Coordinates of C-alpha atoms in Angstrom, one line a residue:
M307 CA 5.1 63.5 30.1
K308 CA 7.3 60.4 29.6
K309 CA 6.9 58.5 26.4
F310 CA 6.2 54.8 26.3
D311 CA 9.6 53.9 24.8
E312 CA 11.3 55.9 27.5
L313 CA 9.3 54.2 30.2
M314 CA 10.1 50.7 28.8
S315 CA 13.8 51.6 28.4
V316 CA 14.3 50.2 32.0
G317 CA 14.3 46.8 30.3
S318 CA 18.0 47.4 29.6
E319 CA 18.6 47.9 33.3
I320 CA 17.3 44.5 34.4
E321 CA 18.0 40.9 33.6
N322 CA 15.6 39.4 31.1
I323 CA 15.2 35.7 30.4
T324 CA 13.2 33.8 27.8
A325 CA 10.3 31.5 28.5
E326 CA 12.6 28.6 27.5
D327 CA 15.1 29.7 30.2
A328 CA 12.2 30.0 32.7
K329 CA 11.1 26.4 31.9
K330 CA 14.5 25.1 33.0
K331 CA 14.0 26.7 36.4
L332 CA 10.5 25.2 37.1
N333 CA 11.7 22.4 39.4
D334 CA 14.5 24.4 41.1
P335 CA 13.6 24.8 44.8
N336 CA 15.9 28.0 44.9
V337 CA 13.7 29.7 42.3
Q338 CA 10.4 31.5 43.1
F339 CA 8.1 32.6 40.2
I340 CA 6.1 35.8 40.8
D341 CA 3.0 36.6 38.8
V342 CA 2.3 40.4 38.8
R343 CA -0.9 40.2 36.8
D344 CA -4.2 41.0 38.3
K345 CA -5.8 38.4 40.6
D346 CA -8.4 37.3 38.1
S347 CA -5.7 36.5 35.5
F348 CA -3.6 34.7 38.1
S349 CA -6.6 32.5 39.2
K350 CA -7.1 31.3 35.6
G351 CA -3.6 29.8 35.4
T352 CA 0.0 30.7 36.2
I353 CA 3.5 29.3 35.9
G354 CA 4.8 26.6 38.2
N355 CA 5.0 27.6 41.9
A356 CA 4.2 31.2 41.2
I357 CA 2.8 33.4 43.9
H358 CA 0.6 36.3 43.1
M359 CA 1.8 39.9 43.8
D360 CA -0.4 42.4 42.2
R361 CA 1.8 45.0 40.3
G362 CA -0.2 47.9 41.9
L363 CA 0.8 46.8 45.4
L364 CA 4.3 45.6 44.8
E365 CA 6.1 48.4 46.7
F366 CA 4.0 47.6 49.7
Y367 CA 4.9 43.9 49.5
L368 CA 8.6 44.9 49.4
A369 CA 8.9 47.8 51.8
E370 CA 10.3 46.8 55.2
G371 CA 7.7 47.6 57.9
S372 CA 4.8 47.9 55.5
P373 CA 1.5 46.3 56.7
L374 CA 1.6 44.3 53.5
E375 CA 5.2 43.3 53.6
N376 CA 5.8 39.8 52.2
D377 CA 8.4 37.9 54.2
I378 CA 9.4 35.8 51.2
F379 CA 12.0 38.4 50.3
K380 CA 13.4 38.9 53.8
N381 CA 13.5 35.2 54.7
N382 CA 15.0 34.1 51.3
P383 CA 17.7 36.7 50.4
D384 CA 19.6 34.2 48.2
K385 CA 16.5 32.9 46.3
E386 CA 16.2 33.7 42.6
F387 CA 12.9 35.5 41.7
V388 CA 11.5 35.2 38.2
V389 CA 8.8 37.8 37.5
F390 CA 6.2 37.7 34.7
C391 CA 3.0 39.4 33.6
G392 CA 0.8 39.0 30.6
V393 CA 3.0 40.3 27.7
G394 CA 6.1 41.7 29.4
G395 CA 5.5 45.4 30.2
Q396 CA 4.3 45.1 33.8
G397 CA 6.9 42.3 34.5
T398 CA 9.7 44.6 33.2
L399 CA 8.6 47.5 35.5
A400 CA 8.0 45.2 38.5
T401 CA 11.5 43.6 38.0
K402 CA 13.0 47.1 38.0
T403 CA 11.1 48.1 41.1
M404 CA 12.2 44.9 42.9
K405 CA 15.8 45.5 41.9
D406 CA 15.6 49.2 43.1
M407 CA 14.1 48.1 46.4
G408 CA 17.0 45.7 47.1
V409 CA 16.0 42.3 45.7
K410 CA 19.3 40.9 44.5
N411 CA 18.5 38.1 42.2
V412 CA 15.5 39.0 40.1
K413 CA 14.8 38.3 36.5
N414 CA 11.9 39.1 34.1
I415 CA 10.4 36.7 31.5
S416 CA 10.5 38.6 28.2
G417 CA 7.0 38.4 26.7
G418 CA 5.4 37.1 29.9
M419 CA 2.6 34.6 29.8
A420 CA 2.1 35.2 26.1
E421 CA 5.6 33.6 25.5
W422 CA 5.0 31.0 28.1
E423 CA 1.8 29.8 26.4
K424 CA 3.8 29.3 23.2
I425 CA 6.3 27.0 24.8
K426 CA 3.7 25.4 27.1
D427 CA 1.8 24.2 24.0
K428 CA 5.1 22.6 22.7
I429 CA 5.5 20.9 26.1
L430 CA 2.0 19.5 26.2
K431 CA 2.3 18.1 22.7
N432 CA 4.9 15.8 24.1
C433 CA 2.7 14.5 26.9
I434 CA 2.3 10.8 27.6
K435 CA -0.7 9.4 29.4
I436 CA 0.3 7.8 32.6
Q437 CA -2.8 7.4 34.7
G438 CA -6.5 7.2 34.2
F439 CA -8.7 8.3 37.0
G440 CA -11.6 6.3 35.8
E441 CA -15.0 7.1 34.5
T442 CA -17.9 8.8 36.2
S443 CA -21.4 8.7 34.8
Y444 CA -24.4 10.7 36.0
N445 CA -27.8 11.8 35.0
P446 CA -28.3 15.6 35.4
G447 CA -32.0 15.2 36.1
P448 CA -35.0 17.1 34.8
P449 CA -35.4 18.5 32.2
M450 CA -32.5 16.4 30.8
D451 CA -33.3 13.1 32.6
N452 CA -33.0 11.2 29.3
I453 CA -29.3 12.1 29.0
N454 CA -26.4 10.4 30.8
I455 CA -23.2 12.4 31.1
T456 CA -19.8 10.5 31.2
V457 CA -16.6 12.1 32.4
K458 CA -13.2 10.4 32.0
K459 CA -10.2 11.9 33.8
T460 CA -6.6 11.2 33.0
E461 CA -3.2 12.5 34.2
W462 CA -0.3 13.1 31.9
Y463 CA 3.5 13.2 32.0
A464 CA 5.7 15.6 30.1
P465 CA 9.2 14.1 29.7
D466 CA 11.1 17.4 29.8
L467 CA 9.3 18.7 33.0
G468 CA 8.6 15.8 35.2
L469 CA 5.0 15.2 36.4
V470 CA 2.6 17.7 35.0
K471 CA -0.7 17.6 36.7
L472 CA -2.5 18.0 33.5
V473 CA -6.0 16.7 34.0
R474 CA -8.0 16.0 30.9
E475 CA -11.7 15.6 31.2
E476 CA -13.5 13.9 28.3
I477 CA -17.2 14.7 28.6
S478 CA -19.7 12.9 26.4
D479 CA -23.5 12.6 26.6
S480 CA -25.8 9.7 25.6
E481 CA -28.0 11.8 23.4
T482 CA -25.5 13.3 20.9
M483 CA -22.6 11.1 21.7
G484 CA -20.5 14.2 21.2
N485 CA -17.3 14.6 23.1
V486 CA -16.0 17.8 24.7
Y487 CA -12.4 18.0 26.0
Y488 CA -11.4 20.2 28.8
E489 CA -7.8 20.4 29.9
K490 CA -6.4 22.2 32.8
V491 CA -2.8 22.4 33.9
I492 CA -3.0 22.5 37.7
N493 CA 0.7 22.9 38.2
F494 CA 4.1 22.0 36.7
N495 CA 5.5 20.5 39.9

């Protein structure tokens, strides 16, 4: 049976890029990000304009004539595809598969989402508030009818990326006056 190191040696046969390199491609219309993680991971957040292509079905998405064939490859032969997964292993194998099946310009993000999260945190530290969406208050009703909940939403701008639809919700209640912050990056475009 093949050993793990042997399996992952395909990494030397593909083009790998860093998360920093990937960040520079975010707003390029000629680049398509492909997330090969499972659907649940994808739904919790992804990179830029990424489309989901589950690693387990990748060959079916690529094979001409397959009932699952994805036209993005056939209709965009000159597009650059940037593949990523959670930590890099599936992305490496997916990139090799895509290359072997005829995708010409395909790259893998070394370290996958784990490396992206590290640079995303740096990006978000440089955010500037540009717009407040206002404040909403409501009473949740029994059994908490003596509490009012307030939600403030804001939109932020990251100078090195352009508009980041980072929505920050500040939630406070009238009883404890405690604040909870919830942030979600909707997309980087």
